[in-house]
Short mmCIF file of C-alpha atoms and ligand atoms in Angstrom, two decimals:
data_model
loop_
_atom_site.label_atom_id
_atom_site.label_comp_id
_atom_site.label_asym_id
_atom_site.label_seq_id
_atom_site.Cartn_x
_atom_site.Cartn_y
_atom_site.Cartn_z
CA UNK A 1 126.90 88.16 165.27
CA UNK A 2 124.46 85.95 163.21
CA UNK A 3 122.71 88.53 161.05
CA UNK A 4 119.05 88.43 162.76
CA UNK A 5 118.17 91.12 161.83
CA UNK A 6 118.59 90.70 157.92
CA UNK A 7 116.88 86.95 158.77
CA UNK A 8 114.06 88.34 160.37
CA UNK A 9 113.13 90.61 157.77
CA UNK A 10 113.35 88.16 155.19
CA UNK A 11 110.85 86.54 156.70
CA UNK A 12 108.42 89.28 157.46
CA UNK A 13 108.59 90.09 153.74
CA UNK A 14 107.62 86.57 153.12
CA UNK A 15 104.01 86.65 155.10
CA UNK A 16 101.07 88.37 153.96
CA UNK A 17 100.60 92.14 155.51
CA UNK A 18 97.55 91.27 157.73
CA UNK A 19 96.55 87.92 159.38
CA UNK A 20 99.74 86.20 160.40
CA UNK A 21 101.24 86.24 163.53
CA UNK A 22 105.25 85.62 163.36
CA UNK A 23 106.26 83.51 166.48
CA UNK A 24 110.17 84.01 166.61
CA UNK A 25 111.28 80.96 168.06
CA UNK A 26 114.66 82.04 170.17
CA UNK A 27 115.25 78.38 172.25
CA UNK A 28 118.59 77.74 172.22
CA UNK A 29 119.64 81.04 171.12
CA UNK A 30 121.22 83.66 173.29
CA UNK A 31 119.63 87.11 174.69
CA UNK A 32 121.16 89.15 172.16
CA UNK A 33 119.42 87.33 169.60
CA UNK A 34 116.36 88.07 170.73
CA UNK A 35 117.29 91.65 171.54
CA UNK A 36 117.95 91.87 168.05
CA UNK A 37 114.60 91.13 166.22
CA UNK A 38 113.42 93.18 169.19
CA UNK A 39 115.04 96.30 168.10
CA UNK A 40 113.58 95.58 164.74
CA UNK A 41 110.41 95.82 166.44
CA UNK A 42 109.72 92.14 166.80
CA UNK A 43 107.59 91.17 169.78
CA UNK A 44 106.15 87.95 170.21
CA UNK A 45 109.01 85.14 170.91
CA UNK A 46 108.49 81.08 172.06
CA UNK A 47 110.03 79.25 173.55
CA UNK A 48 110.34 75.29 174.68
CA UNK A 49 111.68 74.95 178.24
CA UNK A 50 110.87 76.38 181.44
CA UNK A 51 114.25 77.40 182.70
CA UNK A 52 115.35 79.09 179.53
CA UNK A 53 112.39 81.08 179.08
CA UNK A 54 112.19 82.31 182.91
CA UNK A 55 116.13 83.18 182.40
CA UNK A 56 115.06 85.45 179.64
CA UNK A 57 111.62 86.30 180.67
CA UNK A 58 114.04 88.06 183.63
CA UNK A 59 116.59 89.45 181.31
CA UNK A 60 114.79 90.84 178.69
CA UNK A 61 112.19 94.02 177.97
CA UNK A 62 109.10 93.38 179.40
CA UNK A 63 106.90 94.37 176.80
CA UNK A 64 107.55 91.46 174.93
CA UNK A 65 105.40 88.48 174.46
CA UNK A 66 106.16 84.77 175.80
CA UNK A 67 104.40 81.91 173.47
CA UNK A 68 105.57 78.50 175.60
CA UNK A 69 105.38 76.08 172.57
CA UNK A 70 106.75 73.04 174.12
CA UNK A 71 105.41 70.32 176.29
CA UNK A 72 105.00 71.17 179.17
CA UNK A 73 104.72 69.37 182.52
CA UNK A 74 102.13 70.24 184.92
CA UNK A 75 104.50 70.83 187.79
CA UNK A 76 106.03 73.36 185.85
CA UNK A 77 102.79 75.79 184.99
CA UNK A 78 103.35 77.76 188.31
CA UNK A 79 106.27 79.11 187.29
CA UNK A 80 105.20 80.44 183.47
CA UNK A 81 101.87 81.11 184.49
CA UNK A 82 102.56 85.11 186.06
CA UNK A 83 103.97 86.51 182.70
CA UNK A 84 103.27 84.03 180.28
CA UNK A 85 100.85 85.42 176.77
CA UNK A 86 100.39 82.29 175.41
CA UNK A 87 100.78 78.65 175.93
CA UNK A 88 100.65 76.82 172.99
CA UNK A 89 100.51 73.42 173.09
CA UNK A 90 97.72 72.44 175.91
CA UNK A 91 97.59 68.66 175.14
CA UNK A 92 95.43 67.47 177.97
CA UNK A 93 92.83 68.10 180.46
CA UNK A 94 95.16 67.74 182.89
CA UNK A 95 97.38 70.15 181.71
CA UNK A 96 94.65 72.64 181.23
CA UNK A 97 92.94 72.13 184.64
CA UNK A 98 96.53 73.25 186.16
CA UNK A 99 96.86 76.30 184.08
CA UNK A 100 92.99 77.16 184.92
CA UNK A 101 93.93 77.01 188.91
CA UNK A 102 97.42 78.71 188.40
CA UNK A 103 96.08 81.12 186.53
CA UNK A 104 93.42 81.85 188.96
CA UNK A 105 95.62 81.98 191.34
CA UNK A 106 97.64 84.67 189.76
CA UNK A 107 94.24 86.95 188.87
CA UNK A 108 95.35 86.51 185.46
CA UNK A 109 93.34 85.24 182.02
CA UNK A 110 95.87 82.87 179.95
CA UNK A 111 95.37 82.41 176.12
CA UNK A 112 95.93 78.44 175.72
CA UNK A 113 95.71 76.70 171.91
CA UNK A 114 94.62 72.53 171.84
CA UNK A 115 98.17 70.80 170.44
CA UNK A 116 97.00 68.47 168.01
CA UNK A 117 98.79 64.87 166.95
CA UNK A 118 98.23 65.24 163.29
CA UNK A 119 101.43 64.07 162.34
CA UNK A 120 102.60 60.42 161.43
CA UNK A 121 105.54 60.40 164.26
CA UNK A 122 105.04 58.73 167.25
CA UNK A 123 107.09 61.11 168.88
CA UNK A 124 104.98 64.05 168.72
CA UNK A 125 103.39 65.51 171.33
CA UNK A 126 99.81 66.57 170.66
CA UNK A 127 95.75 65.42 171.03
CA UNK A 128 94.39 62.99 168.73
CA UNK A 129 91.02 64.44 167.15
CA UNK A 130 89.16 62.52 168.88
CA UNK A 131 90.86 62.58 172.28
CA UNK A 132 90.29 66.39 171.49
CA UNK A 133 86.73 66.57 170.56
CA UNK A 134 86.29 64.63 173.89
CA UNK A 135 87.66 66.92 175.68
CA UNK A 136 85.80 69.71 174.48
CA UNK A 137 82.64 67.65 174.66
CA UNK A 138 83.14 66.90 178.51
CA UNK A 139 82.82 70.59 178.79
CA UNK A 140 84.78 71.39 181.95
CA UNK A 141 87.05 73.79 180.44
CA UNK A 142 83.38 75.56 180.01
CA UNK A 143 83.74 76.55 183.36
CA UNK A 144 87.49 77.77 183.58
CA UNK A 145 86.88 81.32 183.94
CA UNK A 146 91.17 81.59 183.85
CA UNK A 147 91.88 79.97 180.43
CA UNK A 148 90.66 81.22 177.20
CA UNK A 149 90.91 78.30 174.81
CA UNK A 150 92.32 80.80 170.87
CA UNK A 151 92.68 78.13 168.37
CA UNK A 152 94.55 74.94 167.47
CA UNK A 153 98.29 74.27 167.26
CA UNK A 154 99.98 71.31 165.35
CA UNK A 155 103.41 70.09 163.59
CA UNK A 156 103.52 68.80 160.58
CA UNK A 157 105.24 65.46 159.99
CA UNK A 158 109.25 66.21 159.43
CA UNK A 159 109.72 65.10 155.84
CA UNK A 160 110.42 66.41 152.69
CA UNK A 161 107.13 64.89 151.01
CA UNK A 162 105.07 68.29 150.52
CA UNK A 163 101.73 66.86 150.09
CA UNK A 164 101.87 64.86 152.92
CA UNK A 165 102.62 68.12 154.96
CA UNK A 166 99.89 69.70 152.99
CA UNK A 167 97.50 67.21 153.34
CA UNK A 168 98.12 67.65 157.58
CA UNK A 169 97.79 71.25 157.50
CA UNK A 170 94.48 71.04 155.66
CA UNK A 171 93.59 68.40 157.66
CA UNK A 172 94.19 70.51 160.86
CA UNK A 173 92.35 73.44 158.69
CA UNK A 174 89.35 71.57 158.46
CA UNK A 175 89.42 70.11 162.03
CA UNK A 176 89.50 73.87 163.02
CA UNK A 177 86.15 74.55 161.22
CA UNK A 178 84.52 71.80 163.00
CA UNK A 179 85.71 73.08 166.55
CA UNK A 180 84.83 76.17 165.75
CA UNK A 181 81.04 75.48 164.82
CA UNK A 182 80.64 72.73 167.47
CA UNK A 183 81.88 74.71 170.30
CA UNK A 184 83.14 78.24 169.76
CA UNK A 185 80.59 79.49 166.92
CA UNK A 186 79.68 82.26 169.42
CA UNK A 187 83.61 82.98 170.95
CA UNK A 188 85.55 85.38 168.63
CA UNK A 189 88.52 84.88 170.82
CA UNK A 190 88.63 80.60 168.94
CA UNK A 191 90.61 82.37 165.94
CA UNK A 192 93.81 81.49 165.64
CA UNK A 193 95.29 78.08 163.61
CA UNK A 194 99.25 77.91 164.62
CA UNK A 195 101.18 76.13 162.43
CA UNK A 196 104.35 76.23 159.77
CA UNK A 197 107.30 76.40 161.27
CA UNK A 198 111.32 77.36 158.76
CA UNK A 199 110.48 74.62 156.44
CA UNK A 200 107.35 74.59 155.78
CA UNK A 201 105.41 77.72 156.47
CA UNK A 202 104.64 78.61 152.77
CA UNK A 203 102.34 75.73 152.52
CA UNK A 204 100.98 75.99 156.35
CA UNK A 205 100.00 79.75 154.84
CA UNK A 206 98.14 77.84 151.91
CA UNK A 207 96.54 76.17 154.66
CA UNK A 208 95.06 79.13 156.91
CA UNK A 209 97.87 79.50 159.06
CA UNK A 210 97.25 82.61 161.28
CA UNK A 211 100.32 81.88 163.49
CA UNK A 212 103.83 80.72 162.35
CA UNK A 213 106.41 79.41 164.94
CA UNK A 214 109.87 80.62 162.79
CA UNK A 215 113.37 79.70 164.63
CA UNK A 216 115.85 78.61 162.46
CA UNK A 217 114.92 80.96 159.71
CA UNK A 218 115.75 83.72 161.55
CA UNK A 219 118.45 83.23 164.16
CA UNK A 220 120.57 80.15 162.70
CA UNK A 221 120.48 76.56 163.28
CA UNK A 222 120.47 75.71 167.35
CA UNK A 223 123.31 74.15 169.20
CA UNK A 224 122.15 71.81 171.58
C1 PLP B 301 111.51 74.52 167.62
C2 PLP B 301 110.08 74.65 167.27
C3 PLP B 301 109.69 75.46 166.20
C4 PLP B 301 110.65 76.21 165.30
O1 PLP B 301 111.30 75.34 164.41
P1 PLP B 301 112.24 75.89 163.23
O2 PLP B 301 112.34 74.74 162.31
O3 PLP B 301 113.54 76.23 163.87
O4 PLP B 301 111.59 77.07 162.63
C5 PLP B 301 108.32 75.59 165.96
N1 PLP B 301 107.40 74.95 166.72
C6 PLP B 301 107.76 74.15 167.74
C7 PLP B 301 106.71 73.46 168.52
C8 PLP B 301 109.10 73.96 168.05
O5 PLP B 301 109.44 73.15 169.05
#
């Protein structure tokens, strides 16, 4: 077996004490992966695709808690919506209006972050800043008593140029700040800034990271 367990706590001795939440990022991986950080006491996991995390959403303990960090289509928030903690990468009104009514629907509150598009890819998934501070200033999501908007999630660009990444993160730093005091000064809940992921969560931590999204770091490089 891979040697999780050693991974994982290589990590955890690599973020500060207090402050950072580790997001073990299991897609791909097998059950007994997970299972393994588990018994290490590891509790927050994310995943990327519906069917994968429902397959071990059903599987595994249910004390543990489901991040969904990938995109995620609207006709798909019914089924994540009952037992998912967080879903991390709300990229459009859309999107959000659906989790607001399936939520409701369920008598549950879900914890949602705004994806941003910081990133120079054109690949990447994610609100512009200013498609996100309009949708914060249209104010709808004001009324969603079923969504509780935490924080901001982005990827940096995928190169090996470390000030470029750094210059995103901070970028994404100070776009939190602005959120915050525009819209959330008075909501302690608009906290949490997720970003660094295996290669490049020591400088997202220089750059107020609260939440890192670690896969391949800890269980092994994924086989698609
Ligand atoms: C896969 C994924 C990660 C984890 O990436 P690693 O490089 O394996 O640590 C983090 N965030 C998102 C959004 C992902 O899709």
């Amino acid at each position: 077996m891979y040697p999780v367990k050693e991974n994982l706590h290589r990590v955890l001795d690599t973020l500060p004490a207090e402050g950072v939440l580790l997001v073990a990022i299991s897609k791909y991986h097998p059950a007994d992966y997970v299972m393994a950080a588990y018994e290490e006491g590891q509790r927050v996991f994310g995943e990327s695709h519906e069917q994968e995390i429902r397959e071990k959403h059903a599987l595994l303990p249910k004390d543990i808690e489901w991040h969904f960090i990938g995109h995620l289509q609207t006709n798909k928030v019914k089924y994540i919506v009952p037992y998912i903690s967080m879903i991390e990468a709300v990229d459009s009104l859309k999107l959000l209006r659906e989790i607001e009514k399936q939520a409701a629907k369920a008598d549950r509150v879900v914890k949602v972050l705004l994806e941003l598009h910081i990133a120079e890819e054109a690949t990447k998934y994610g609100l512009t800043l200013t498609a996100c501070r309009e949708l914060l200033d249209g104010g709808e999501w004001r009324q969603m008593s079923h969504v509780q908007i935490c924080g901001l999630m982005m990827m940096a660009s995928n190169t090996d140029d470390e000030a470029q990444i750094a210059q995103e993160f901070q970028q994404a730093a100070d776009f939190f700040d602005e959120v915050k005091a525009r819209y959330f000064a008075d909501d302690d809940h608009f906290c949490e800034r997720s970003w660094g992921m295996s290669d490049d969560y020591p400088i997202a931590l220089r750059h107020r990271s609260t939440m890192v999204r670690i896969g391949t770091a800890i269980f092994g490089p994924r086989v698609y």
